[in-house]
Short mmCIF file of C-alpha atoms and ligand atoms in Angstrom, two decimals:
data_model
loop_
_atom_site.label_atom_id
_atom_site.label_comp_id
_atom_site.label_asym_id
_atom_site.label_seq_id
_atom_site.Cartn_x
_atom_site.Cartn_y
_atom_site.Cartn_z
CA UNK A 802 -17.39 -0.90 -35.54
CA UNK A 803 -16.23 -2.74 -32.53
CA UNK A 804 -13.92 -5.11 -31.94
CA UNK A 805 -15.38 -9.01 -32.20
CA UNK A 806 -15.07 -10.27 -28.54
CA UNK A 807 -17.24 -7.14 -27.49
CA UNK A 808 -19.89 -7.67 -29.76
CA UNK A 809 -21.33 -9.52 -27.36
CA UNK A 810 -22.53 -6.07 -24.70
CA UNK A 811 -23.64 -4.57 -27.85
CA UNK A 812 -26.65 -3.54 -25.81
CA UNK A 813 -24.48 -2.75 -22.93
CA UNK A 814 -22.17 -0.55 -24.84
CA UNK A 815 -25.49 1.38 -26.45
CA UNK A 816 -26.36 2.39 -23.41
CA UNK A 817 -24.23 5.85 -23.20
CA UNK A 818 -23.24 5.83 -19.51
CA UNK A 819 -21.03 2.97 -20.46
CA UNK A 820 -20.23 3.03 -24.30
CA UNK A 821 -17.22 1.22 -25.17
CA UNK A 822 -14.67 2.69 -23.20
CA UNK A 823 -16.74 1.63 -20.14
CA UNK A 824 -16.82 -1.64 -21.46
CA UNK A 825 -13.11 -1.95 -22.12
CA UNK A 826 -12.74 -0.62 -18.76
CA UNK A 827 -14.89 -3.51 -17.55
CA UNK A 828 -12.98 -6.27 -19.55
CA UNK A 829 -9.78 -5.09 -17.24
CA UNK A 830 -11.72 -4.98 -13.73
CA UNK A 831 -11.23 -7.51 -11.39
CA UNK A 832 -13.59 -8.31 -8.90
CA UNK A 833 -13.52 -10.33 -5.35
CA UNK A 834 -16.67 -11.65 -4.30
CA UNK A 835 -17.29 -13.01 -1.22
CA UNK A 836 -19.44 -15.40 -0.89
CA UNK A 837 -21.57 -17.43 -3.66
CA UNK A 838 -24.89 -18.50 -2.07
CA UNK A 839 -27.95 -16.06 -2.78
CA UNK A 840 -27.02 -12.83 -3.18
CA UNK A 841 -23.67 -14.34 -4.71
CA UNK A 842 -25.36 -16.02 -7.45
CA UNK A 843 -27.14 -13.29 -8.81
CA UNK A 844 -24.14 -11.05 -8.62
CA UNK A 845 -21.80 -13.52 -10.33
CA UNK A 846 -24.73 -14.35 -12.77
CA UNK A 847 -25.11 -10.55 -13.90
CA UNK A 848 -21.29 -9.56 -13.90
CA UNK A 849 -19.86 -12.52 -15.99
CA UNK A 850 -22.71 -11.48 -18.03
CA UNK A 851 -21.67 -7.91 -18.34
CA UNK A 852 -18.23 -9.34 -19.30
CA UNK A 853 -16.20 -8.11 -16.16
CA UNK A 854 -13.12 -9.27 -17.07
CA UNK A 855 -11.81 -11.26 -13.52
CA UNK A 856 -14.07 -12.66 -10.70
CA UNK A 857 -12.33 -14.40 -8.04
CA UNK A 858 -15.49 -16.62 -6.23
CA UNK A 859 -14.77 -17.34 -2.49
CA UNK A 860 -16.96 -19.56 -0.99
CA UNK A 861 -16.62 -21.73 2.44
CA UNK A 862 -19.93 -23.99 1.81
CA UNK A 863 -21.30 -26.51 -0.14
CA UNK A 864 -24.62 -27.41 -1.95
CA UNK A 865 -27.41 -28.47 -0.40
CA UNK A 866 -31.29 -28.89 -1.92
CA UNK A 867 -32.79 -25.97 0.28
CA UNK A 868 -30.11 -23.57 -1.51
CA UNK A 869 -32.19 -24.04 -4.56
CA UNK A 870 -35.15 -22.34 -3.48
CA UNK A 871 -33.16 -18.21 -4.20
CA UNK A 872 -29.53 -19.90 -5.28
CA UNK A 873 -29.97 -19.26 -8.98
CA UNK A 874 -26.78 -20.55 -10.11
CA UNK A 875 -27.13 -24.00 -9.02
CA UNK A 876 -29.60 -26.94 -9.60
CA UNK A 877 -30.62 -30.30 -8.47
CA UNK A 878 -27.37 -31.91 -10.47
CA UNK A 879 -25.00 -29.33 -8.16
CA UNK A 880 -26.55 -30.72 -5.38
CA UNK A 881 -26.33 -33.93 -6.46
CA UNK A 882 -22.69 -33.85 -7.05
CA UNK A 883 -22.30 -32.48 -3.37
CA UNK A 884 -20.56 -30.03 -5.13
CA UNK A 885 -18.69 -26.84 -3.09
CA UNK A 886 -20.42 -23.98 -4.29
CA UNK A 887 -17.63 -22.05 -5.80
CA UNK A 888 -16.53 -24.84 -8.03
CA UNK A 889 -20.60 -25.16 -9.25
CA UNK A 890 -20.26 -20.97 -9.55
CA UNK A 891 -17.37 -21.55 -11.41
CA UNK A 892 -18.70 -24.01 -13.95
CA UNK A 893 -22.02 -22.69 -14.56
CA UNK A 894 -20.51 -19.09 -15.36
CA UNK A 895 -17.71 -20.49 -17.58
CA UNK A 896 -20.98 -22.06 -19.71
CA UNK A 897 -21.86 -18.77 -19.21
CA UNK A 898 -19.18 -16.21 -20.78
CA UNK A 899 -15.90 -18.44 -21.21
CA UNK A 900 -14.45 -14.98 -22.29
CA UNK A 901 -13.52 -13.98 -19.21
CA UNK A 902 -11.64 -15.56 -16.31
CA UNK A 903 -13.35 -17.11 -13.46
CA UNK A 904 -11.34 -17.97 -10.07
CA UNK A 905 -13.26 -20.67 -8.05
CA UNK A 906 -11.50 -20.70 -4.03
CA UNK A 907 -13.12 -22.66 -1.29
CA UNK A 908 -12.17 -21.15 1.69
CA UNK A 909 -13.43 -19.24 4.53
CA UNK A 910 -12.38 -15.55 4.46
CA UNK A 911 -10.77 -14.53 7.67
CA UNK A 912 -8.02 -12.33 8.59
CA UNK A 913 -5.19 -14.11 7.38
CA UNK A 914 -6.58 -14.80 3.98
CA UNK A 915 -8.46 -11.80 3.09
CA UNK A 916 -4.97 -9.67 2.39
CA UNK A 917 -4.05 -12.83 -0.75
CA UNK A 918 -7.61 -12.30 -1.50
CA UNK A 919 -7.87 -8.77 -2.26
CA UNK A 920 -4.68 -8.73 -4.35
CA UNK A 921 -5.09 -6.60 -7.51
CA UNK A 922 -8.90 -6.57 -6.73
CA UNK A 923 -10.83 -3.13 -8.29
CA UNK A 924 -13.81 -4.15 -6.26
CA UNK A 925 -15.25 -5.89 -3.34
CA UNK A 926 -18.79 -7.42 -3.05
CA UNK A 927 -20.57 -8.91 -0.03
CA UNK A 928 -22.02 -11.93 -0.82
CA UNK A 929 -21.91 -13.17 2.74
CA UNK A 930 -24.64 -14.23 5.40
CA UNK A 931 -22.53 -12.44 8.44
CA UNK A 932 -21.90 -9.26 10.10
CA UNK A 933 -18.34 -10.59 11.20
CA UNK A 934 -16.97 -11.00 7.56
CA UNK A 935 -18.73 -7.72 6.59
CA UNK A 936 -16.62 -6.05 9.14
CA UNK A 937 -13.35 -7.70 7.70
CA UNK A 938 -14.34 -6.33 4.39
CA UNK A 939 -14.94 -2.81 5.72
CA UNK A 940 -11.42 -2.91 7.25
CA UNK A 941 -9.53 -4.60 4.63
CA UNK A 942 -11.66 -1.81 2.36
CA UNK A 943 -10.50 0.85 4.11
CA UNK A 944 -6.81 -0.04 4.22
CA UNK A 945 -6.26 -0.49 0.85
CA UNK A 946 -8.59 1.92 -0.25
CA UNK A 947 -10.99 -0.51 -2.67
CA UNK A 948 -14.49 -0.12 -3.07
CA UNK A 949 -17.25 -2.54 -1.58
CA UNK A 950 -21.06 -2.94 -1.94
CA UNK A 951 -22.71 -4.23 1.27
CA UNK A 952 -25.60 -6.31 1.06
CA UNK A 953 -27.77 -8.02 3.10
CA UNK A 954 -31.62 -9.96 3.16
CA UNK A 955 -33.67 -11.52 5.73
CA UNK A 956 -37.16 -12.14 5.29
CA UNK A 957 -38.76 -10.27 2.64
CA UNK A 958 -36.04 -6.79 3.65
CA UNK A 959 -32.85 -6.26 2.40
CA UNK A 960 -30.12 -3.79 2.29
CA UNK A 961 -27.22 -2.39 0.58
CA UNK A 962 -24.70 0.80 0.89
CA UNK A 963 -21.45 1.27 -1.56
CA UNK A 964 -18.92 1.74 0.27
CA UNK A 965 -15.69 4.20 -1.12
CA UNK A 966 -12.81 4.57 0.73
CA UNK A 967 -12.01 8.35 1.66
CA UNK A 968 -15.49 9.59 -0.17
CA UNK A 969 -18.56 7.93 1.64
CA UNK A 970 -19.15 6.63 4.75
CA UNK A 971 -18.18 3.19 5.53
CA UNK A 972 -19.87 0.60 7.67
CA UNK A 973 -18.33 1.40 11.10
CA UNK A 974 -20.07 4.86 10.41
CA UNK A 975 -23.15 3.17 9.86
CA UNK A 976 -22.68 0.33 12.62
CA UNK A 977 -20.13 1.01 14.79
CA UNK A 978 -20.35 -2.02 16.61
CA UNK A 979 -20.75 -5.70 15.25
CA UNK A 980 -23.59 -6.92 16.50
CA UNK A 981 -23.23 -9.72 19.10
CA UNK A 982 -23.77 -12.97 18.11
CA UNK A 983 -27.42 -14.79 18.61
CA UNK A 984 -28.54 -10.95 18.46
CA UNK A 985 -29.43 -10.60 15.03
CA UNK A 986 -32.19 -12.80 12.56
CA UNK A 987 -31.33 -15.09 10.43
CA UNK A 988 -32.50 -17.18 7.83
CA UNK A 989 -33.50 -19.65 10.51
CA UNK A 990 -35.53 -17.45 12.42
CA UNK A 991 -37.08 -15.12 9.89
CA UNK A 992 -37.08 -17.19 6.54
CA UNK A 993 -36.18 -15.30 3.00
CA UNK A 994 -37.62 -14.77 -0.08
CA UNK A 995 -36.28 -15.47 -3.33
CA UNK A 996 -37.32 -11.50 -5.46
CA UNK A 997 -35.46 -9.55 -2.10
CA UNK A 998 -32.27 -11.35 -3.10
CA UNK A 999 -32.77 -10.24 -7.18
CA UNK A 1000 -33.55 -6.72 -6.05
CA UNK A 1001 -30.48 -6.29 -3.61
CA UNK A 1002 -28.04 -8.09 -5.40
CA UNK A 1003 -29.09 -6.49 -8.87
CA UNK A 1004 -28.52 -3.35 -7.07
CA UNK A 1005 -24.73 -4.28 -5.78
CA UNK A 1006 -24.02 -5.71 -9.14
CA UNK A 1007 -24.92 -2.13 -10.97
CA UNK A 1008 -23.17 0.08 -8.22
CA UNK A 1009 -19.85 -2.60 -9.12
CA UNK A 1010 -20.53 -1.40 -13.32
CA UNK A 1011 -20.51 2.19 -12.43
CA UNK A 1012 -17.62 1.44 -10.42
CA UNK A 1013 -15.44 -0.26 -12.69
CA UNK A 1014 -17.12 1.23 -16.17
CA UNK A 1015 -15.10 4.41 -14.42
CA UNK A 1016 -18.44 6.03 -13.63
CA UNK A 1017 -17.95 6.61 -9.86
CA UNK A 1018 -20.28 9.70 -9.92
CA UNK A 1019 -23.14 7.45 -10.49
CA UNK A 1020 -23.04 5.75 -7.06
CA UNK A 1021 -25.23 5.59 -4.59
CA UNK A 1022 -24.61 7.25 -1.42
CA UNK A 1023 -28.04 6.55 0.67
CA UNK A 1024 -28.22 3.49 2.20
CA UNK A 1025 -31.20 2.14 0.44
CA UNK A 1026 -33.68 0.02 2.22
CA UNK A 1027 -36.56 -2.61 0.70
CA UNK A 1028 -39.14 -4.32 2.38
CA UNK A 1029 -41.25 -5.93 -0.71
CA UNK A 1030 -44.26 -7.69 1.60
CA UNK A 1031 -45.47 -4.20 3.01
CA UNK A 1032 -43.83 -2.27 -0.04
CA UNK A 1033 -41.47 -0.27 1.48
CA UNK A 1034 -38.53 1.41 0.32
CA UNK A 1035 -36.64 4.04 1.79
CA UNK A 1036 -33.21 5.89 0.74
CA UNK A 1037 -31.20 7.17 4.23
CA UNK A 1038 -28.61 9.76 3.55
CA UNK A 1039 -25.71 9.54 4.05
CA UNK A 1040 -23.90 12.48 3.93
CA UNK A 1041 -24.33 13.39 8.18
CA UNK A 1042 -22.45 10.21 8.50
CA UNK A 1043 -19.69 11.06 6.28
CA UNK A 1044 -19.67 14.72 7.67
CA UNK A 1045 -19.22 12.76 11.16
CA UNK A 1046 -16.54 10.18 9.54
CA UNK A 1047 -13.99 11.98 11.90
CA UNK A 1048 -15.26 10.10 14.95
CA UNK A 1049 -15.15 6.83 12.84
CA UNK A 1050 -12.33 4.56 14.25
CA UNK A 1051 -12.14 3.19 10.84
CA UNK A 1052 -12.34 5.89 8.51
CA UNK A 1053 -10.25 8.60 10.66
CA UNK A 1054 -8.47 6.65 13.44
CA UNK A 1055 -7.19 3.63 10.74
CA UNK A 1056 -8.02 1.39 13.34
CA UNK A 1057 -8.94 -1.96 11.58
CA UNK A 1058 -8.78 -4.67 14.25
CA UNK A 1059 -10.86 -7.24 12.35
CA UNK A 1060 -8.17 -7.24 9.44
CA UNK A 1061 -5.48 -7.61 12.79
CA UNK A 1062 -7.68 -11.09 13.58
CA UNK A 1063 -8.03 -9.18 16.79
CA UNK A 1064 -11.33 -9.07 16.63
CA UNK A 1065 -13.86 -12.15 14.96
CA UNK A 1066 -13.60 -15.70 15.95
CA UNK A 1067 -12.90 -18.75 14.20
CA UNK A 1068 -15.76 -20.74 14.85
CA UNK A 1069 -19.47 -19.72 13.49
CA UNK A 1070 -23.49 -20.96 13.46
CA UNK A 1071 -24.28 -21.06 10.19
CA UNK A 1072 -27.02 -18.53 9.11
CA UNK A 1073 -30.25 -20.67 7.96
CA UNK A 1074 -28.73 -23.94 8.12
CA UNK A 1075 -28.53 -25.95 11.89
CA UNK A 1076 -24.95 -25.99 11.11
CA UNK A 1077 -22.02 -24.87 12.88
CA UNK A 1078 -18.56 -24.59 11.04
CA UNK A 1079 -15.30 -24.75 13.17
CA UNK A 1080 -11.98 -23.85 11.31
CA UNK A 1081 -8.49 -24.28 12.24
CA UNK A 1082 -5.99 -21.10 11.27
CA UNK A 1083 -2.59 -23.11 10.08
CA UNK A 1084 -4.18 -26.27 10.02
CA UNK A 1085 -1.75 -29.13 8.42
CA UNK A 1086 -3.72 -29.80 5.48
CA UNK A 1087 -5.71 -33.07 5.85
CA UNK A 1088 -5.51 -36.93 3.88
CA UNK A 1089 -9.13 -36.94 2.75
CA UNK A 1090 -7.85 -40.72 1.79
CA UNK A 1091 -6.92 -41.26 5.24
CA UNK A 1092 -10.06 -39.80 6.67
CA UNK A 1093 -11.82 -42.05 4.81
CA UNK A 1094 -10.39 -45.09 5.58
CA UNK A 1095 -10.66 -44.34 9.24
CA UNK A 1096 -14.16 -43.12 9.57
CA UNK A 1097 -15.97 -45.77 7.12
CA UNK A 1098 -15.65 -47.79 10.62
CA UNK A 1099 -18.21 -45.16 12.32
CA UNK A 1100 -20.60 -44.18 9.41
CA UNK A 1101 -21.71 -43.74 6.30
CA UNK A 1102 -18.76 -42.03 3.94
CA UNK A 1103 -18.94 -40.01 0.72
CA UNK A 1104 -16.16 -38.00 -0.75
CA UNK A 1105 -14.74 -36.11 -3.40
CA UNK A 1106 -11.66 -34.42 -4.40
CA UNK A 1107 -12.68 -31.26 -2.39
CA UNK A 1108 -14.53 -32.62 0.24
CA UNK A 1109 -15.77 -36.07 2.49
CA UNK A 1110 -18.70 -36.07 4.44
CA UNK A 1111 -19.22 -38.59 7.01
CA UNK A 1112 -23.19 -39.27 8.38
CA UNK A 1113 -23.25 -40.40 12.00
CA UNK A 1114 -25.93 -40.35 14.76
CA UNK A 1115 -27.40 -37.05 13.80
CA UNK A 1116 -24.70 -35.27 12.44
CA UNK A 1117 -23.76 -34.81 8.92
CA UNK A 1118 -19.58 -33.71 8.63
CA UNK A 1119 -18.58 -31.98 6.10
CA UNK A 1120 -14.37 -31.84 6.33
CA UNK A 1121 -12.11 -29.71 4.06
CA UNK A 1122 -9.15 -30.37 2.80
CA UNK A 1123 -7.41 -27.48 5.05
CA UNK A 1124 -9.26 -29.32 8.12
CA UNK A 1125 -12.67 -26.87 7.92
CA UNK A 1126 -15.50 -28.87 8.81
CA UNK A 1127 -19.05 -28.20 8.62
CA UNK A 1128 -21.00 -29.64 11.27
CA UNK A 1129 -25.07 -30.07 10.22
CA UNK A 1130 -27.69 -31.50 13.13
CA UNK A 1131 -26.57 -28.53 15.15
CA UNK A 1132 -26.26 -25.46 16.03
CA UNK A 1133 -24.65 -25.47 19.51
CA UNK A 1134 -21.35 -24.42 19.14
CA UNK A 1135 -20.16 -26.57 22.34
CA UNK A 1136 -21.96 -29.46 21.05
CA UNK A 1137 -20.37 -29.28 17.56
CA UNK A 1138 -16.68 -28.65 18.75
CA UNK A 1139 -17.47 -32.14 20.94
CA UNK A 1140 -18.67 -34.14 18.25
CA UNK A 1141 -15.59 -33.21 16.07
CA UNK A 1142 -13.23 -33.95 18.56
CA UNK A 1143 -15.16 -37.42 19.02
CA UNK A 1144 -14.97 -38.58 15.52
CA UNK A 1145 -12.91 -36.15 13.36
CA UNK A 1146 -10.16 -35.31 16.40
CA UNK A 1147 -8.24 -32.16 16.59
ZN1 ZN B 2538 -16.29 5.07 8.80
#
C-alpha cells in the first residue's frame, strides 16, 4: 500500500523505472522554469501533473489572444483578465494538483536575478523564446552544477539537448557563439505550430522525471532534432563534443560571462510579437497609481495590481511594477526606447 497523497501517480509509480521511491524523490524536487509561454505550458502542465513537488514559474510577459493558438495553459478568460502569464500558470496548475507548491514570479531573468532564481533548484528548464537567456542558463548551469533541458521550436522544427554539468556537453559545446541578433527566425518570420511544441516540450518534461526520479542513466545525450511537416527526425551524438569539452570556455575554462552580465543586453525584440521590451537593472520600483493618473491625460488606461497598459497612437505599453515595459506596434528598438521616453520617461 502507499501512502494517500501518492495515490494519485498510481500509474506513474507502476511504471518500474520510477516506482515509489522515484516518486518520493519527485515530491522533494524542485524545479525552475523559465519561461511560461508554449513550450512552458506544456512543461508546467505535465510536471505539476507528475506531482513534482516545487515549480518556481518565471515569466516576463503577459497574455495576449494569439498565445492561445499552442499556449495550452491559458484561455480566452486569461486573456481577458490581461493577466501576466505566470500568475494565469500559477492558477490554472493549482486547479490542477494543489498538492504541490507552485511559485508564480514575473520578472525577466537576467544576470542579476538568475543566481535568487536558481536557489535550491534540482533542475532547470528552458521555456524561453531566446538564445541570450539560454546562454545565461548554460552558465549559471555550469557554475552550480544543475541540470537543464534546452528547448527550442520554430516553424514546424524543434529541438532539445539535456544538459549535465561535468557529464555531457553543454551548449557552448554545441554553439559556441550566441547568435547575433536579427540573425536567427523567429516566430515572426517563420510561424509555429502547435504538435512541435507538445513533442519538444513532452520530451524536456520526461528528461526533468528521469532527472529528479534519480534515474540520470536514462538521459538523453544526442541532441535530438524534429521536423514534423517533412517527417524528419534525427538524433546527433554527442559524445565528440563532450570528448572535445576541453576546448569549451564553459565547461573547461569556467568562463561564464553571461552569468557576469558581461555579456547580453538589457533591451530585446520580442520573438513573434512586434514588441520590443526595455528593462531597467535597479530600477526604483514604480507607482502604478501614479502612472495612471498621469497618463489617462494621453490615452486610453487599463491596469491591474501587476501591471497598466496605456494605448496611444500605435503603441500599446505594457509597464511593470519594477519599471519593465513592453512596448507592442514595434519592433525597432530605437523607436521603442523613444516612445518610452516620450510618454513613460526614464
Ligand atoms: Zn561546454
Amino acid at each position: 500500500m502507499t501512502s494517500p497523497d501518492l495515490d494519485r501517480y498510481v500509474r506513474q509509480m507502476r511504471y518500474a523505472p520510477i516506482g515509489e521511491e522515484g516518486q518520493r524523490r519527485m515530491a522533494a524536487g524542485r524545479v525552475l522554469l523559465c519561461g511560461c509561454g508554449a513550450l512552458g505550458s506544456v512543461l508546467a502542465n505535465t510536471l505539476a501533473r507528475a506531482g513534482v513537488g516545487h515549480l518556481r514559474l518565471v515569466d516576463r510577459d503577459f497574455l495576449e489572444l494569439n498565445n492561445l493558438q499552442r499556449q495550452v495553459l491559458y484561455d480566452e478568460d486569461d486573456v481577458a483578465a490581461g493577466l501576466p502569464k505566470a500568475i494565469a500558470a500559477a492558477n490554472r496548475l493549482r486547479r490542477i494538483n494543489s498538492q504541490i507548491e507552485i511559485e508564480p514570479i514575473v520578472a525577466d531573468v537576467d544576470h542579476a536575478n538568475i543566481g535568487r532564481l536558481t536557489d535550491e533548484i534540482d533542475v532547470i528548464l528552458d521555456g524561453t523564446d531566446n538564445f541570450e537567456t539560454r546562454f545565461l542558463l548554460n552558465d549559471v548551469s555550469l557554475s552550480r552544477r544543475i541540470p537543464w533541458v534546452f528547448g527550442g521550436c520554430i516553424g514546424a522544427e524543434g529541438q532539445t539537448m539535456t544538459i549535465v554539468p561535468g557529464e555531457t556537453a553543454c551548449l557552448r559545446c554545441l554553439i559556441p557563439e550566441a547568435p547575433a541578433p536579427g540573425t536567427t527566425e523567429t516566430c515572426d518570420t517563420a510561424g509555429i505550430l502547435g504538435p512541435i511544441i507538445n513533442v519538444i516540450a513532452s520530451i524536456q518534461a520526461c528528461e526533468a522525471i528521469k532527472l529528479l526520479a534519480g534515474r540520470r542513466e536514462a538521459i538523453s545525450r544526442s541532441l535530438q532534432v524534429f521536423e514534423l511537416w517533412d517527417n524528419h527526425v534525427r538524433q546527433v551524438n554527442l559524445e565528440p563534443l563532450r570528448a572535445a569539452a576541453a576546448s569549451c570556455p564553459a565547461c573547461s575554462g569556467a568562463e561564464y560571462p553571461w552569468l557576469a552580465g558581461e555579456r547580453g543586453s538589457h533591451s530585446a525584440v520580442l520573438c513573434g510579437r512586434n514588441a520590443v521590451q526595455l528593462s531597467f537593472p535597479g530600477h526604483e520600483p514604480v507607482d502604478l497609481d501614479a502612472l495612471r493618473r498621469k497618463l489617462s491625460m494621453v490615452g486610453t488606461v487599463t491596469s491591474n495590481r501587476y501591471l497598466l497598459r496605456l494605448a496611444v497612437e500605435k503603441y500599446l505599453f505594457t509597464i511593470f511594477p519594477d519599471g519593465r515595459a513592453i512596448i507592442g506596434g514595434t519592433d525597432d528598438l530605437a523607436e521603442a526606447k523613444s516612445a518610452y521616453a516620450r510618454y513613460v520617461g526614464n
